[in-house]
Amino acid sequence: MARLVMKFGGTSVADLERIHNVARHVKREHDAGHEVAVVVSAMSGKTNELVNWVNEMPKVAGSNAQIYDAREYDAIVASGEQVTSGLLAIALQSMGVDARSWLGWQIPLKTNAVHGAARIEDIDGSDIIERMGRGQVAVVAGFQGIGPDNRIATLGRGGSDTSAVAIAAGVKADRCDIYTDVDGVYTTDPRLWGKTAGASKAQRLDKITFEEMLEMASLGAKVLQVRSVELAMVHGVRTFVRSSFDDPDSIDSSDGANPPGTLICDEDEIVEQQTVTGIAYAKDEAQISLRRVSDKPGIAAAVFGPLADAHVNVDMIVQNVSEDGSVTDMTFTVPSSDLEKAVSTLEASKESIGYEVVQSDPGMVKVSVVGIGMRSHAGVASTAFKALAEKGINIRAITTSEIKISILIDQDYAELAVRTLHSVYGLDKE
Ligand code: ASP
Ligand code: MG
């Protein structure tokens, strides 16, 4: 017997029939003798609709920074999960499973004061643990908690993944199962090979470490919200990504034969470690270069201070060593959506920074090679550079960490680059 948290995303609870299907998945684990808590998202599209309604409301006269009252935004957008948690509890009850819905404040799942993007601070899992012990299924509304002001606070878009991992940590679950519309984490985006069935060379990973998954998620793989992976890593929550569209009755309970999916876990659980685990990519990056910046102490602060104040998210940063110690070039990337703001911020600070010209290019993509095995293997980077050179792909910037190499290239070459790297590191499906 195990204690499980099962999380179902928006597409899995998109209508009543699917909610029923979810209930069958839950019943299967419950009948197998497991203690079960479930975390649900809103029906797909619901949160968008709610957010749009808020945006259509008239703004407070005279206010500029605050578009609307964030506490009321939270009261509105959190409602989608209230509906699905209640519906799933009813569906379970109708199948003879004892179940009860829980909103964030009822648990309570306490957050900080940042409405709209709140962070979880504390969860009291005791009541739920006691009920689970009696065989009652807890159906928890994801995406929401209660702030220090005693009001509903939401965790940011996609936040129900984070709710699920946090609940798993809070009730000391053996595993957090994330049921979603894909059947696991792949070596890269399977859609890169087009829509023809069987054409994709991407492979589903059986296991991936927390560190690698964190890189993959932050670098563009959209399976899980980045914060949920961070949280899973910090609390050591083993997280299993699997498909909710499998027939609930044709798959064994988690104790039986392994259902298809990907386990995100600690390094120790992975016996055979590949050097490279996956290739991620992030489109819509923009490159900015400051030409002839004076090369003196404080220059990086002069450039990136104002950008931070303007909430521009700076990513790859490359600075050259100047030849004569006087001027150099500085190149970095920002999301394309931030480009205009970034350039105008830099232009406004031209005098204090001291540079000749700012150049920018919006059509960039960042391709990243990720693998924990890089820590102990040499030559991983040079393999990538050689393979890209052979395809005539020009590299604009490179950054590395212990377990990843990121390369900035023109958007036009994105797919070719990813497919090339996927193959050169031996990740292609036979
Ligand atoms: N329903 C929320 C959203 O769409 C939370 C989630 O689905 O994870 O952002
Ligand atoms: Mg989601």
Coordinates of C-alpha atoms and ligand atoms in Angstrom, one line a residue:
M1 CA 0.0 0.0 0.0
A2 CA 1.2 3.4 -0.9
R3 CA 0.1 7.0 -0.4
L4 CA -0.4 8.7 -3.7
V5 CA -1.2 12.1 -5.0
M6 CA -2.9 12.0 -8.4
K7 CA -3.0 15.2 -10.5
F8 CA -5.2 15.8 -13.5
G9 CA -4.8 18.8 -15.8
G10 CA -7.4 20.8 -17.7
T11 CA -7.7 18.6 -20.7
S12 CA -8.2 15.6 -18.5
V13 CA -11.2 17.2 -16.8
A14 CA -12.5 19.1 -19.9
D15 CA -16.0 17.8 -19.7
L16 CA -18.2 15.5 -17.6
E17 CA -17.3 12.4 -19.5
R18 CA -13.6 13.0 -18.9
I19 CA -14.2 13.8 -15.2
H20 CA -15.9 10.4 -15.1
N21 CA -12.9 8.8 -16.7
V22 CA -10.7 10.5 -14.1
A23 CA -12.9 9.1 -11.4
R24 CA -12.2 5.6 -12.7
H25 CA -8.5 6.2 -12.6
V26 CA -8.9 7.3 -9.0
K27 CA -11.1 4.4 -8.1
R28 CA -8.5 2.0 -9.5
E29 CA -5.8 3.2 -7.1
H30 CA -8.3 3.4 -4.3
D31 CA -9.5 -0.2 -4.9
A32 CA -5.9 -1.4 -4.9
G33 CA -5.7 -0.2 -1.3
H34 CA -3.7 3.0 -1.7
E35 CA -4.4 6.1 0.2
V36 CA -5.3 8.7 -2.4
A37 CA -5.4 12.5 -2.7
V38 CA -6.3 14.1 -6.0
V39 CA -5.4 17.5 -7.3
V40 CA -7.4 19.0 -10.2
S41 CA -7.1 21.9 -12.6
A42 CA -10.0 23.8 -14.0
M43 CA -11.7 22.5 -17.2
S44 CA -9.4 23.4 -20.1
G45 CA -10.0 26.9 -21.4
K46 CA -11.9 27.9 -18.2
T47 CA -9.1 29.8 -16.6
N48 CA -8.4 31.7 -19.8
E49 CA -12.1 32.7 -20.0
L50 CA -12.0 33.9 -16.4
V51 CA -8.8 35.9 -16.9
N52 CA -10.3 37.5 -20.0
W53 CA -13.4 38.5 -18.1
V54 CA -11.2 40.2 -15.5
N55 CA -9.3 42.0 -18.3
E56 CA -12.5 43.3 -19.8
M57 CA -13.6 45.0 -16.6
P58 CA -13.1 48.8 -16.4
K59 CA -9.9 49.9 -14.7
V60 CA -9.9 51.9 -11.5
A61 CA -9.8 55.5 -12.3
G62 CA -6.5 57.2 -11.9
S63 CA -4.5 54.0 -11.2
N64 CA -1.8 53.0 -13.6
A65 CA 0.6 50.4 -12.3
Q66 CA -2.2 48.2 -10.8
I67 CA -4.4 47.2 -13.7
Y68 CA -7.0 45.6 -11.3
D69 CA -7.3 44.5 -7.7
A70 CA -5.2 41.3 -7.6
R71 CA -7.2 40.0 -4.7
E72 CA -10.4 40.1 -6.8
Y73 CA -8.5 38.6 -9.8
D74 CA -7.7 35.6 -7.5
A75 CA -11.3 35.3 -6.3
I76 CA -12.4 35.0 -9.9
V77 CA -9.8 32.9 -11.5
A78 CA -9.6 30.4 -8.7
S79 CA -13.2 29.4 -9.3
G80 CA -12.6 27.0 -12.1
E81 CA -10.9 24.5 -9.8
Q82 CA -13.7 24.8 -7.3
V83 CA -16.1 23.5 -9.9
T84 CA -13.9 20.5 -11.0
S85 CA -13.0 19.4 -7.5
G86 CA -16.7 19.3 -6.5
L87 CA -17.7 17.5 -9.7
L88 CA -15.0 14.9 -9.3
A89 CA -16.0 14.3 -5.7
I90 CA -19.6 13.6 -6.8
A91 CA -18.4 11.3 -9.6
L92 CA -16.4 9.3 -7.1
Q93 CA -19.2 9.2 -4.6
S94 CA -21.5 7.9 -7.4
M95 CA -19.1 5.0 -7.9
G96 CA -19.2 4.2 -4.2
V97 CA -15.9 5.8 -3.3
D98 CA -15.9 8.0 -0.2
A99 CA -14.6 11.4 -1.4
R100 CA -14.6 15.0 -0.3
S101 CA -13.5 18.2 -2.1
W102 CA -11.1 20.7 -0.6
L103 CA -10.4 24.3 -1.4
G104 CA -7.0 25.8 -0.6
W105 CA -8.3 27.6 2.5
Q106 CA -9.9 24.5 3.9
I107 CA -6.7 22.5 4.0
P108 CA -5.2 25.1 4.7
L109 CA -2.5 25.6 2.0
K110 CA -0.9 28.9 3.1
T111 CA 0.8 31.2 0.6
N112 CA 2.7 34.5 0.7
A113 CA 1.0 37.8 -0.1
V114 CA 1.7 37.9 -3.8
H115 CA -1.7 37.6 -5.3
G116 CA -1.8 36.2 -8.8
A117 CA 1.7 34.6 -8.4
A118 CA 1.7 33.4 -4.8
R119 CA 4.3 31.0 -3.4
I120 CA 3.3 28.2 -1.1
E121 CA 4.6 28.7 2.5
D122 CA 3.0 26.0 4.5
I123 CA 0.6 23.1 4.2
D124 CA -1.2 21.4 7.1
G125 CA -1.8 17.9 5.7
S126 CA -2.9 16.4 9.0
D127 CA -6.7 16.4 8.4
I128 CA -6.3 15.0 5.0
I129 CA -3.8 12.3 6.1
E130 CA -6.2 11.2 8.8
R131 CA -9.1 11.0 6.3
M132 CA -7.0 9.2 3.8
G133 CA -6.2 6.7 6.5
R134 CA -9.9 6.0 6.8
G135 CA -10.2 5.4 3.0
Q136 CA -11.6 8.8 2.1
V137 CA -10.3 10.4 -1.1
A138 CA -9.3 14.0 -0.8
V139 CA -10.1 16.0 -4.0
V140 CA -8.1 19.2 -3.8
A141 CA -8.7 22.2 -6.0
G142 CA -5.3 23.0 -7.5
F143 CA -3.8 26.5 -8.3
Q144 CA -5.1 28.1 -5.1
G145 CA -4.2 28.7 -1.5
I146 CA -4.9 31.3 1.2
G147 CA -2.8 34.4 1.7
P148 CA -1.8 36.1 4.9
D149 CA -4.7 38.5 4.4
N150 CA -7.0 35.5 4.7
R151 CA -8.0 35.7 1.1
I152 CA -7.8 33.3 -1.8
A153 CA -4.4 33.5 -3.6
T154 CA -3.5 31.8 -6.9
L155 CA -0.1 30.3 -7.7
G156 CA 0.4 31.6 -11.3
R157 CA -0.7 30.0 -14.5
G158 CA -0.1 26.3 -14.7
G159 CA 0.1 26.3 -10.9
S160 CA -1.9 23.2 -10.2
D161 CA 1.3 21.1 -11.0
T162 CA 2.9 23.0 -8.1
S163 CA -0.2 22.4 -5.9
A164 CA 0.1 18.7 -6.6
V165 CA 3.7 18.4 -5.7
A166 CA 3.2 20.6 -2.6
I167 CA 0.3 18.4 -1.4
A168 CA 2.4 15.3 -2.0
A169 CA 5.2 16.8 0.2
G170 CA 2.6 18.0 2.7
V171 CA 0.9 14.6 3.1
K172 CA 4.3 12.7 2.8
A173 CA 3.1 10.8 -0.3
D174 CA 5.2 8.1 -1.8
R175 CA 4.7 9.4 -5.2
C176 CA 3.0 12.2 -7.1
D177 CA 1.4 11.0 -10.4
I178 CA 0.8 13.7 -12.9
Y179 CA -1.8 12.6 -15.4
T180 CA -1.7 14.7 -18.5
D181 CA -2.3 14.8 -22.3
V182 CA 1.1 13.3 -23.1
D183 CA 2.4 9.9 -21.9
G184 CA 5.6 11.1 -20.4
V185 CA 8.7 13.2 -20.9
Y186 CA 10.4 12.8 -24.2
T187 CA 14.1 13.2 -25.3
T188 CA 12.8 16.2 -27.3
D189 CA 9.6 17.6 -28.7
P190 CA 8.1 14.7 -30.8
R191 CA 6.3 17.1 -33.1
L192 CA 9.6 18.1 -34.7
W193 CA 9.3 15.2 -37.1
G194 CA 5.9 16.3 -38.4
K195 CA 2.5 14.8 -37.9
T196 CA 3.0 11.5 -39.7
A197 CA 2.5 8.6 -37.3
G198 CA 5.7 6.8 -36.5
A199 CA 7.9 9.5 -38.0
S200 CA 9.1 11.0 -34.7
K201 CA 12.5 9.9 -33.5
A202 CA 11.9 11.2 -30.0
Q203 CA 11.8 8.6 -27.3
R204 CA 9.9 8.6 -24.0
L205 CA 12.3 8.6 -21.1
D206 CA 11.7 6.0 -18.4
K207 CA 13.4 8.1 -15.8
I208 CA 14.9 11.6 -15.6
T209 CA 16.6 13.3 -12.6
F210 CA 15.1 16.3 -10.9
E211 CA 18.0 18.4 -12.1
E212 CA 17.6 17.4 -15.7
M213 CA 13.9 17.9 -15.6
L214 CA 14.3 21.3 -14.1
E215 CA 16.6 22.3 -17.0
M216 CA 14.3 20.8 -19.6
A217 CA 11.3 22.6 -18.1
S218 CA 13.0 26.0 -17.8
L219 CA 14.5 25.6 -21.3
G220 CA 11.1 25.1 -23.1
A221 CA 9.8 21.6 -22.5
K222 CA 6.2 22.4 -21.4
V223 CA 5.2 19.2 -19.6
L224 CA 5.4 20.6 -16.1
Q225 CA 5.4 24.0 -14.5
V226 CA 9.0 24.9 -13.6
R227 CA 8.2 25.6 -10.0
S228 CA 6.6 22.3 -9.5
V229 CA 9.9 20.6 -10.5
E230 CA 11.9 22.9 -8.2
L231 CA 9.6 21.9 -5.4
A232 CA 9.8 18.2 -6.2
M233 CA 13.6 18.5 -6.1
V234 CA 13.7 20.3 -2.8
H235 CA 11.3 17.9 -1.1
G236 CA 12.4 14.8 -3.0
V237 CA 8.9 14.1 -4.3
R238 CA 9.1 11.3 -6.8
T239 CA 6.9 12.5 -9.7
F240 CA 5.5 10.3 -12.4
V241 CA 4.2 11.8 -15.6
R242 CA 1.7 9.7 -17.4
S243 CA -1.3 9.9 -19.8
S244 CA -4.8 10.4 -18.5
F245 CA -6.2 9.1 -21.8
D246 CA -5.2 5.5 -21.1
D247 CA -8.1 3.3 -20.4
P248 CA -8.4 3.4 -16.6
D249 CA -9.2 -0.3 -16.4
S250 CA -6.7 -1.7 -18.8
I251 CA -3.7 -0.5 -16.9
D252 CA -2.6 -2.0 -13.7
S253 CA -2.5 -0.2 -10.4
S254 CA 0.8 1.3 -9.6
D255 CA 1.9 -1.9 -7.9
G256 CA 1.5 -3.9 -11.1
A257 CA 3.3 -3.9 -14.4
N258 CA 4.8 -0.5 -15.1
P259 CA 2.4 1.8 -16.9
P260 CA 4.0 3.9 -19.6
G261 CA 5.3 7.2 -18.3
T262 CA 8.3 9.0 -17.0
L263 CA 9.5 9.0 -13.4
I264 CA 11.3 12.2 -12.2
C265 CA 13.5 11.1 -9.4
D266 CA 16.7 11.3 -7.6
E267 CA 20.0 10.4 -9.4
D268 CA 20.4 7.4 -7.1
E269 CA 17.4 5.7 -8.6
I270 CA 18.8 5.8 -12.1
V271 CA 21.0 2.9 -12.8
E272 CA 22.2 3.5 -16.3
Q273 CA 22.9 7.2 -16.8
Q274 CA 23.2 8.5 -20.4
T275 CA 25.6 11.3 -21.0
V276 CA 22.9 13.4 -22.8
T277 CA 19.2 12.9 -21.7
G278 CA 17.4 15.4 -23.9
I279 CA 17.4 18.4 -26.3
A280 CA 15.2 21.3 -25.4
Y281 CA 14.5 24.5 -27.3
A282 CA 13.0 27.8 -26.6
K283 CA 11.8 29.9 -29.5
D284 CA 11.1 33.6 -29.5
E285 CA 14.4 34.7 -28.1
A286 CA 15.8 38.0 -29.1
Q287 CA 19.5 38.9 -29.2
I288 CA 20.7 42.3 -28.1
S289 CA 24.3 43.5 -28.6
L290 CA 25.8 46.6 -27.2
R291 CA 28.7 47.7 -29.3
R292 CA 31.8 49.5 -28.0
V293 CA 30.8 49.4 -24.3
S294 CA 33.5 50.9 -22.1
D295 CA 35.3 48.0 -20.4
K296 CA 35.5 49.1 -16.8
P297 CA 34.2 48.0 -13.4
G298 CA 30.5 48.4 -12.8
I299 CA 29.6 48.2 -16.5
A300 CA 27.5 45.0 -16.2
A301 CA 25.6 46.5 -13.3
A302 CA 25.0 49.7 -15.3
V303 CA 23.5 47.6 -18.1
F304 CA 21.6 45.0 -16.2
G305 CA 20.4 47.1 -13.3
P306 CA 18.0 49.2 -15.4
L307 CA 16.8 46.1 -17.3
A308 CA 16.0 44.3 -14.0
D309 CA 14.2 47.4 -12.8
A310 CA 12.1 47.3 -16.0
H311 CA 11.4 43.6 -15.3
V312 CA 13.1 42.4 -18.4
N313 CA 14.2 38.8 -18.1
V314 CA 17.8 38.6 -19.3
D315 CA 19.1 35.1 -20.2
M316 CA 22.3 34.3 -21.9
I317 CA 25.0 36.9 -21.4
V318 CA 28.3 37.0 -23.3
Q319 CA 30.9 39.6 -22.8
N320 CA 34.2 39.8 -24.7
V321 CA 37.6 40.7 -23.3
S322 CA 38.6 43.9 -24.9
E323 CA 41.8 44.0 -26.9
D324 CA 43.2 47.2 -25.6
G325 CA 41.3 47.3 -22.3
S326 CA 39.1 50.2 -23.3
V327 CA 35.9 49.1 -25.1
T328 CA 34.2 45.7 -25.7
D329 CA 31.0 44.2 -27.0
M330 CA 28.3 42.8 -24.8
T331 CA 25.6 40.4 -26.1
F332 CA 22.7 38.9 -24.3
T333 CA 19.2 37.5 -24.9
V334 CA 15.7 38.4 -23.7
P335 CA 12.3 37.0 -24.6
S336 CA 11.1 38.5 -27.9
S337 CA 8.1 40.0 -26.1
D338 CA 10.5 42.0 -23.9
L339 CA 12.7 43.3 -26.8
E340 CA 11.1 46.6 -27.3
K341 CA 11.1 47.4 -23.6
A342 CA 14.7 46.3 -23.3
V343 CA 15.9 48.4 -26.2
S344 CA 14.1 51.5 -25.0
T345 CA 15.5 51.0 -21.5
L346 CA 19.0 50.7 -22.8
E347 CA 18.6 53.8 -25.0
A348 CA 17.3 55.7 -22.0
S349 CA 20.5 54.7 -20.0
K350 CA 22.9 55.3 -22.9
E351 CA 24.7 58.0 -21.2
S352 CA 25.2 56.3 -17.9
I353 CA 26.3 53.0 -19.6
G354 CA 28.4 54.5 -22.3
Y355 CA 28.2 52.5 -25.5
E356 CA 28.2 53.3 -29.2
V357 CA 25.2 51.5 -30.6
V358 CA 22.6 48.9 -29.6
Q359 CA 21.8 46.2 -32.2
S360 CA 19.0 43.7 -31.9
D361 CA 17.7 40.7 -33.6
P362 CA 14.3 39.1 -32.7
G363 CA 14.3 35.8 -34.5
M364 CA 16.4 33.6 -32.3
V365 CA 16.1 30.2 -30.8
K366 CA 18.0 28.7 -27.9
V367 CA 18.7 25.0 -28.3
S368 CA 20.0 23.2 -25.2
V369 CA 21.6 19.8 -24.7
V370 CA 20.8 18.5 -21.2
G371 CA 22.4 15.6 -19.3
I372 CA 23.7 14.9 -15.9
G373 CA 26.3 12.6 -17.4
M374 CA 28.1 15.7 -18.7
R375 CA 29.5 16.2 -15.3
S376 CA 31.8 13.3 -15.8
H377 CA 32.2 13.2 -19.6
A378 CA 34.5 15.4 -21.6
G379 CA 33.9 16.4 -25.2
V380 CA 30.1 16.7 -25.0
A381 CA 30.2 20.4 -26.2
S382 CA 32.6 19.8 -29.0
T383 CA 30.3 17.1 -30.4
A384 CA 27.5 19.6 -30.7
F385 CA 29.6 22.3 -32.3
K386 CA 31.0 19.9 -34.9
A387 CA 27.6 18.5 -35.7
L388 CA 26.1 22.0 -36.2
A389 CA 29.1 23.2 -38.2
E390 CA 28.6 20.2 -40.6
K391 CA 25.0 21.4 -41.2
G392 CA 26.2 25.0 -41.8
I393 CA 24.5 26.3 -38.8
N394 CA 26.0 29.4 -37.3
I395 CA 26.2 29.7 -33.5
R396 CA 25.6 33.2 -32.1
A397 CA 26.2 32.6 -28.5
I398 CA 27.0 29.7 -26.1
T399 CA 26.4 29.3 -22.4
T400 CA 27.1 26.2 -20.3
S401 CA 26.4 24.9 -16.9
E402 CA 27.4 21.6 -15.2
I403 CA 24.6 19.7 -16.9
K404 CA 23.7 21.7 -20.0
I405 CA 25.0 23.5 -23.1
S406 CA 22.8 26.2 -24.6
I407 CA 23.4 27.5 -28.1
L408 CA 21.8 30.5 -29.7
I409 CA 21.0 30.2 -33.4
D410 CA 18.7 31.7 -36.0
Q411 CA 15.1 30.6 -35.7
D412 CA 15.1 29.2 -39.3
Y413 CA 17.5 26.5 -38.3
A414 CA 15.8 25.5 -35.0
E415 CA 14.3 22.2 -36.2
L416 CA 17.3 21.1 -38.1
A417 CA 19.6 21.9 -35.2
V418 CA 17.4 19.9 -32.7
R419 CA 17.1 16.9 -35.0
T420 CA 20.9 17.0 -35.7
L421 CA 21.8 17.1 -32.0
H422 CA 19.2 14.5 -31.1
S423 CA 20.8 12.1 -33.6
V424 CA 24.4 12.9 -32.8
Y425 CA 23.9 12.1 -29.1
G426 CA 22.3 8.8 -29.9
L427 CA 18.8 9.7 -28.8
D428 CA 17.0 8.8 -32.0
K429 CA 14.5 6.0 -31.8
E430 CA 15.6 3.0 -33.8
Ligands
ASP1 N1 -6.2 26.3 -14.2 C1 -4.9 27.0 -14.0 C2 -4.3 27.6 -15.3 O1 -4.8 27.3 -16.3 C3 -3.9 26.2 -13.3 C4 -3.5 24.9 -14.0 O2 -4.2 24.4 -14.9 O3 -2.4 24.4 -13.7 O4 -3.3 28.2 -15.2
MG2 MG -0.9 22.3 -16.8

